[in-house]
CSV table of C-alpha atoms and ligand atoms in Angstrom, one decimal:
chain,number,residue,atom,x,y,z
A,37,UNK,CA,0.4,0.2,-0.1
A,38,UNK,CA,1.2,3.6,-1.0
A,39,UNK,CA,2.2,5.7,1.9
A,40,UNK,CA,0.4,9.2,2.9
A,41,UNK,CA,3.1,11.0,1.4
A,42,UNK,CA,3.1,9.3,-2.1
A,43,UNK,CA,-0.6,9.7,-2.3
A,44,UNK,CA,-0.4,13.2,-1.6
A,45,UNK,CA,2.7,13.7,-4.1
A,46,UNK,CA,0.6,11.9,-6.8
A,47,UNK,CA,-2.2,13.8,-6.2
A,48,UNK,CA,-0.6,17.3,-6.5
A,49,UNK,CA,1.2,15.8,-9.4
A,50,UNK,CA,-2.1,15.1,-11.0
A,51,UNK,CA,-3.5,18.4,-10.3
A,52,UNK,CA,-0.3,20.1,-11.7
A,53,UNK,CA,0.4,21.8,-8.4
A,54,UNK,CA,3.6,22.3,-6.5
A,55,UNK,CA,4.6,18.6,-5.2
A,56,UNK,CA,7.5,20.5,-3.2
A,57,UNK,CA,4.4,21.6,-0.5
A,58,UNK,CA,3.8,18.1,0.7
A,59,UNK,CA,5.7,18.4,3.9
A,60,UNK,CA,3.8,21.4,4.8
A,61,UNK,CA,0.5,19.9,3.9
A,62,UNK,CA,1.6,16.8,6.0
A,63,UNK,CA,2.7,19.0,9.1
A,64,UNK,CA,-0.7,20.6,8.9
A,65,UNK,CA,-2.4,17.3,8.8
A,66,UNK,CA,-0.2,15.9,11.7
A,67,UNK,CA,-1.3,19.3,13.7
A,68,UNK,CA,-5.0,18.7,13.0
A,69,UNK,CA,-4.7,15.2,14.1
A,70,UNK,CA,-3.2,15.7,17.2
A,71,UNK,CA,-5.5,18.5,18.1
A,72,UNK,CA,-8.4,16.5,17.0
A,73,UNK,CA,-7.7,14.5,20.1
A,74,UNK,CA,-8.5,17.5,22.5
A,75,UNK,CA,-10.7,19.5,20.2
A,76,UNK,CA,-13.6,18.6,17.7
A,77,UNK,CA,-12.1,19.6,14.5
A,78,UNK,CA,-12.7,16.8,12.0
A,79,UNK,CA,-14.8,13.4,11.7
A,80,UNK,CA,-11.9,12.1,9.4
A,81,UNK,CA,-9.3,10.5,11.3
A,82,UNK,CA,-7.4,8.1,8.9
A,83,UNK,CA,-3.9,10.0,7.7
A,84,UNK,CA,-4.8,8.7,4.3
A,85,UNK,CA,-8.5,10.2,4.3
A,86,UNK,CA,-7.2,13.6,5.9
A,87,UNK,CA,-4.8,13.5,2.5
A,88,UNK,CA,-7.5,12.6,-0.1
A,89,UNK,CA,-10.7,13.7,1.7
A,90,UNK,CA,-9.3,17.0,3.1
A,91,UNK,CA,-6.0,18.3,1.5
A,92,UNK,CA,-6.4,16.8,-2.2
A,93,UNK,CA,-10.2,17.8,-2.1
A,94,UNK,CA,-9.2,21.6,-1.3
A,95,UNK,CA,-6.3,21.4,-3.7
A,96,UNK,CA,-8.9,21.0,-6.5
A,97,UNK,CA,-9.9,24.6,-6.2
A,98,UNK,CA,-6.4,25.8,-7.4
A,99,UNK,CA,-6.8,23.9,-10.6
A,100,UNK,CA,-10.1,25.8,-11.4
A,101,UNK,CA,-9.2,29.2,-10.3
A,102,UNK,CA,-5.9,31.3,-9.9
A,103,UNK,CA,-5.3,32.7,-6.6
A,104,UNK,CA,-2.1,33.9,-7.4
A,105,UNK,CA,-1.7,37.2,-5.4
A,106,UNK,CA,-5.4,37.6,-4.8
A,107,UNK,CA,-7.1,38.5,-1.7
A,108,UNK,CA,-9.4,35.6,-0.5
A,109,UNK,CA,-11.7,34.8,2.3
A,110,UNK,CA,-12.6,31.6,3.7
A,111,UNK,CA,-16.2,31.5,5.1
A,112,UNK,CA,-16.4,29.3,7.9
A,113,UNK,CA,-13.0,27.5,7.6
A,114,UNK,CA,-13.5,25.1,10.7
A,115,UNK,CA,-10.2,23.3,10.8
A,116,UNK,CA,-8.9,25.4,7.6
A,117,UNK,CA,-10.7,24.2,4.5
A,118,UNK,CA,-10.3,25.1,1.9
A,119,UNK,CA,-8.2,27.9,3.0
A,120,UNK,CA,-5.4,26.4,4.6
A,121,UNK,CA,-4.3,24.2,1.9
A,122,UNK,CA,-5.0,26.7,-0.3
A,123,UNK,CA,-2.6,29.4,1.4
A,124,UNK,CA,0.2,26.3,1.6
A,125,UNK,CA,-0.1,26.0,-1.8
A,126,UNK,CA,-0.3,29.2,-3.1
A,127,UNK,CA,1.7,31.4,-0.7
A,128,UNK,CA,1.0,34.6,-2.6
A,129,UNK,CA,-2.5,34.4,-2.1
A,130,UNK,CA,-3.8,36.9,0.5
A,131,UNK,CA,-6.0,34.5,2.9
A,132,UNK,CA,-8.3,35.5,5.6
A,133,UNK,CA,-9.7,32.5,7.5
A,134,UNK,CA,-13.1,33.3,9.1
A,135,UNK,CA,-14.8,31.1,11.6
A,136,UNK,CA,-17.4,31.9,14.3
A,137,UNK,CA,-15.5,29.3,16.7
A,138,UNK,CA,-13.0,30.8,18.2
A,139,UNK,CA,-11.3,27.4,19.3
A,140,UNK,CA,-10.9,26.5,15.8
A,141,UNK,CA,-9.3,30.0,15.0
A,142,UNK,CA,-6.9,30.0,17.6
A,143,UNK,CA,-5.9,26.3,16.2
A,144,UNK,CA,-5.3,28.1,12.9
A,145,UNK,CA,-3.0,30.6,14.2
A,146,UNK,CA,-1.2,27.8,15.9
A,147,UNK,CA,-0.6,26.3,12.4
A,148,UNK,CA,0.5,29.5,10.8
A,149,UNK,CA,2.8,30.6,13.5
A,150,UNK,CA,4.2,26.6,13.0
A,151,UNK,CA,4.4,26.9,9.3
A,152,UNK,CA,5.6,30.4,9.0
A,153,UNK,CA,2.6,31.7,7.3
A,154,UNK,CA,3.1,35.1,8.3
A,155,UNK,CA,0.3,36.7,6.1
A,156,UNK,CA,-2.6,34.8,6.7
A,157,UNK,CA,-5.2,36.3,8.6
A,158,UNK,CA,-7.0,34.1,11.3
A,159,UNK,CA,-10.3,35.9,12.1
A,160,UNK,CA,-13.0,35.1,14.7
A,161,UNK,CA,-16.2,36.7,13.7
A,162,UNK,CA,-19.7,35.9,11.8
A,163,UNK,CA,-19.7,35.9,8.1
A,164,UNK,CA,-22.7,38.3,8.0
A,165,UNK,CA,-20.9,40.8,10.7
A,166,UNK,CA,-17.6,40.8,9.3
A,167,UNK,CA,-19.2,41.8,6.0
A,168,UNK,CA,-20.2,45.2,7.5
A,169,UNK,CA,-16.8,46.4,7.3
A,170,UNK,CA,-15.3,44.2,4.6
A,171,UNK,CA,-17.9,45.1,1.7
A,172,UNK,CA,-16.3,44.2,-1.5
A,173,UNK,CA,-13.0,43.8,-0.4
A,174,UNK,CA,-12.1,40.5,-1.7
A,175,UNK,CA,-11.2,39.0,-4.9
A,176,UNK,CA,-12.8,35.6,-4.2
A,177,UNK,CA,-14.4,34.3,-1.3
A,178,UNK,CA,-14.3,30.2,-0.6
A,179,UNK,CA,-16.3,28.0,1.3
A,180,UNK,CA,-17.1,24.2,1.8
A,181,UNK,CA,-19.9,22.2,4.1
A,182,UNK,CA,-21.4,25.9,5.6
A,183,UNK,CA,-25.0,26.0,4.4
A,184,UNK,CA,-27.0,25.6,1.6
A,185,UNK,CA,-26.1,27.9,-1.2
A,186,UNK,CA,-28.8,30.4,-0.8
A,187,UNK,CA,-27.9,31.1,2.7
A,188,UNK,CA,-24.3,30.8,2.1
A,189,UNK,CA,-24.3,33.5,-1.0
A,190,UNK,CA,-25.8,36.0,1.6
A,191,UNK,CA,-22.8,35.4,3.4
A,192,UNK,CA,-20.2,35.3,1.0
A,193,UNK,CA,-20.8,37.3,-2.1
A,194,UNK,CA,-21.3,40.8,-0.3
A,195,UNK,CA,-17.6,40.6,0.6
A,196,UNK,CA,-16.5,39.9,-2.9
A,197,UNK,CA,-15.3,42.6,-5.2
A,198,UNK,CA,-17.1,43.1,-8.5
A,199,UNK,CA,-15.5,41.2,-11.2
A,200,UNK,CA,-14.3,38.6,-8.3
A,201,UNK,CA,-15.9,35.5,-7.7
A,202,UNK,CA,-17.3,33.0,-4.9
A,203,UNK,CA,-15.8,29.6,-5.0
A,204,UNK,CA,-18.3,27.1,-3.2
A,205,UNK,CA,-17.2,23.6,-2.9
A,206,UNK,CA,-20.5,21.5,-3.2
A,207,UNK,CA,-21.2,17.8,-3.8
A,208,UNK,CA,-22.2,16.8,-7.3
A,209,UNK,CA,-25.8,16.0,-6.5
A,210,UNK,CA,-26.4,20.0,-5.7
A,211,UNK,CA,-28.4,20.5,-9.0
A,212,UNK,CA,-31.5,21.3,-6.7
A,213,UNK,CA,-29.9,23.3,-4.5
A,214,UNK,CA,-28.2,25.3,-7.1
A,215,UNK,CA,-31.6,25.8,-9.0
A,216,UNK,CA,-33.3,27.2,-5.4
A,217,UNK,CA,-30.3,29.6,-4.9
A,218,UNK,CA,-30.7,31.1,-8.6
A,219,UNK,CA,-32.9,33.9,-7.5
A,220,UNK,CA,-30.9,34.7,-4.2
A,221,UNK,CA,-27.5,34.6,-6.6
A,222,UNK,CA,-29.1,37.4,-8.8
A,223,UNK,CA,-30.3,39.3,-5.9
A,224,UNK,CA,-27.1,39.4,-4.2
A,225,UNK,CA,-25.2,40.5,-7.5
A,226,UNK,CA,-24.0,37.2,-8.9
A,227,UNK,CA,-24.1,34.8,-11.5
A,228,UNK,CA,-23.2,31.1,-12.0
A,229,UNK,CA,-20.4,31.1,-14.4
A,230,UNK,CA,-19.5,27.5,-14.3
A,231,UNK,CA,-20.3,24.3,-12.7
A,232,UNK,CA,-16.9,22.1,-12.5
A,233,UNK,CA,-17.2,18.7,-11.1
A,234,UNK,CA,-13.6,16.9,-10.3
A,235,UNK,CA,-12.5,13.6,-9.1
A,236,UNK,CA,-10.1,13.5,-5.9
A,237,UNK,CA,-6.8,11.9,-7.4
A,238,UNK,CA,-6.4,8.0,-6.0
A,239,UNK,CA,-10.2,8.0,-5.1
A,240,UNK,CA,-13.6,7.7,-6.8
A,241,UNK,CA,-14.8,10.6,-4.8
A,242,UNK,CA,-16.3,13.2,-7.1
A,243,UNK,CA,-17.0,16.7,-6.1
A,244,UNK,CA,-18.1,20.0,-7.4
A,245,UNK,CA,-17.1,23.6,-7.7
A,246,UNK,CA,-19.5,26.1,-8.4
A,247,UNK,CA,-17.8,29.4,-9.6
A,248,UNK,CA,-20.2,32.5,-9.1
A,249,UNK,CA,-19.2,35.7,-10.8
A,250,UNK,CA,-19.9,39.0,-8.8
A,251,UNK,CA,-21.3,40.8,-11.9
A,252,UNK,CA,-22.9,44.0,-9.7
A,253,UNK,CA,-22.4,45.3,-6.2
A,254,UNK,CA,-24.5,43.6,-3.7
A,255,UNK,CA,-27.6,46.0,-2.4
A,256,UNK,CA,-26.5,47.3,0.8
A,257,UNK,CA,-29.5,45.6,2.6
A,258,UNK,CA,-27.7,42.4,2.5
A,259,UNK,CA,-26.3,40.3,4.4
A,260,UNK,CA,-29.2,40.5,7.0
A,261,UNK,CA,-29.0,39.6,10.5
A,262,UNK,CA,-28.4,35.6,10.6
A,263,UNK,CA,-31.8,35.2,12.7
A,264,UNK,CA,-33.4,36.8,9.5
A,265,UNK,CA,-31.4,34.8,7.0
A,266,UNK,CA,-32.2,31.9,8.8
A,267,UNK,CA,-35.9,32.6,9.1
A,268,UNK,CA,-36.3,34.0,5.3
A,269,UNK,CA,-33.6,32.7,3.3
A,270,UNK,CA,-33.6,34.2,-0.1
A,271,UNK,CA,-35.3,32.1,-2.7
B,226,SAM,N1,-15.2,24.6,5.8
B,226,SAM,C1,-14.7,23.6,6.8
B,226,SAM,C2,-14.8,22.2,6.3
B,226,SAM,O1,-15.2,21.8,5.2
B,226,SAM,O2,-14.0,21.3,6.8
B,226,SAM,C3,-15.5,23.4,8.0
B,226,SAM,C4,-17.1,23.0,8.1
B,226,SAM,S1,-18.0,22.9,9.5
B,226,SAM,C5,-19.2,22.2,9.0
B,226,SAM,C6,-18.9,24.7,9.3
B,226,SAM,C7,-18.2,25.9,10.0
B,226,SAM,O3,-18.8,26.8,9.5
B,226,SAM,C8,-18.0,25.8,11.3
B,226,SAM,O4,-16.8,25.9,11.6
B,226,SAM,C9,-18.8,26.8,11.7
B,226,SAM,O5,-18.3,27.3,13.2
B,226,SAM,C10,-18.5,27.8,10.5
B,226,SAM,N2,-19.8,28.8,10.3
B,226,SAM,C11,-21.1,28.4,10.4
B,226,SAM,N3,-21.7,29.8,10.5
B,226,SAM,C12,-20.9,30.7,10.2
B,226,SAM,C13,-20.9,32.3,10.1
B,226,SAM,N4,-22.0,32.9,9.9
B,226,SAM,N5,-19.7,32.7,10.0
B,226,SAM,C14,-18.6,32.1,10.2
B,226,SAM,N6,-18.5,31.0,10.3
B,226,SAM,C15,-19.6,30.0,10.5
């Protein structure tokens, strides 16, 4: 059986990404599994699964969007997905990792300190509140496993500059979710540019990246307070 290192290297090679970042990615994975013993960070605990279902899954984003030198906010980053692998693999990107759970942000700050990722900003906050002072400040927003697309777009799109994009990592069976979010996306100033399915190298797992271009400013009435978003999601 191939080692985690080999699987990760092969996966990065398949994507055409920098294989030289393997050690940094593995250090992140080790720190994640170590901290996971005392803090709820991930349900995935096998190192091979972490390499494939977390690291390579997130790395796929870089095959579909060029984040070089771009400002990126990862909304609901949790234990750093997809933001941390993106930052490791694309060090020129200016990543902000945002989460409403402070202990997860504390963990991510420790990872940044250990890996020498000095430009990464680890921010404790709720997206709908952070958006108030960061309207249209980012070239890209990213997110995985945070909320249904209509809700998620209200959290993320207000922070994206016109001309930028929201990269939403979703499952391949999100067609209905996408259909239900069409009107919300338009109301928020977005437009679905592409829906790209990919297979995680070394697995049969297929996931999807939904690329939502910001085509006009988001009306200042969005985002609303979370209680209102939840009670009356945009339809
Ligand atoms: N994105 C990570 C991943 O794919 O592994 C974490 C997913 S976890 C299921 C959802 C995360 O979103 C949690 O860490 C939660 O604290 C965060 N979250 C939920 N709503 C949020 C909001 N409005 N603003 C910021 N973070 C939020």
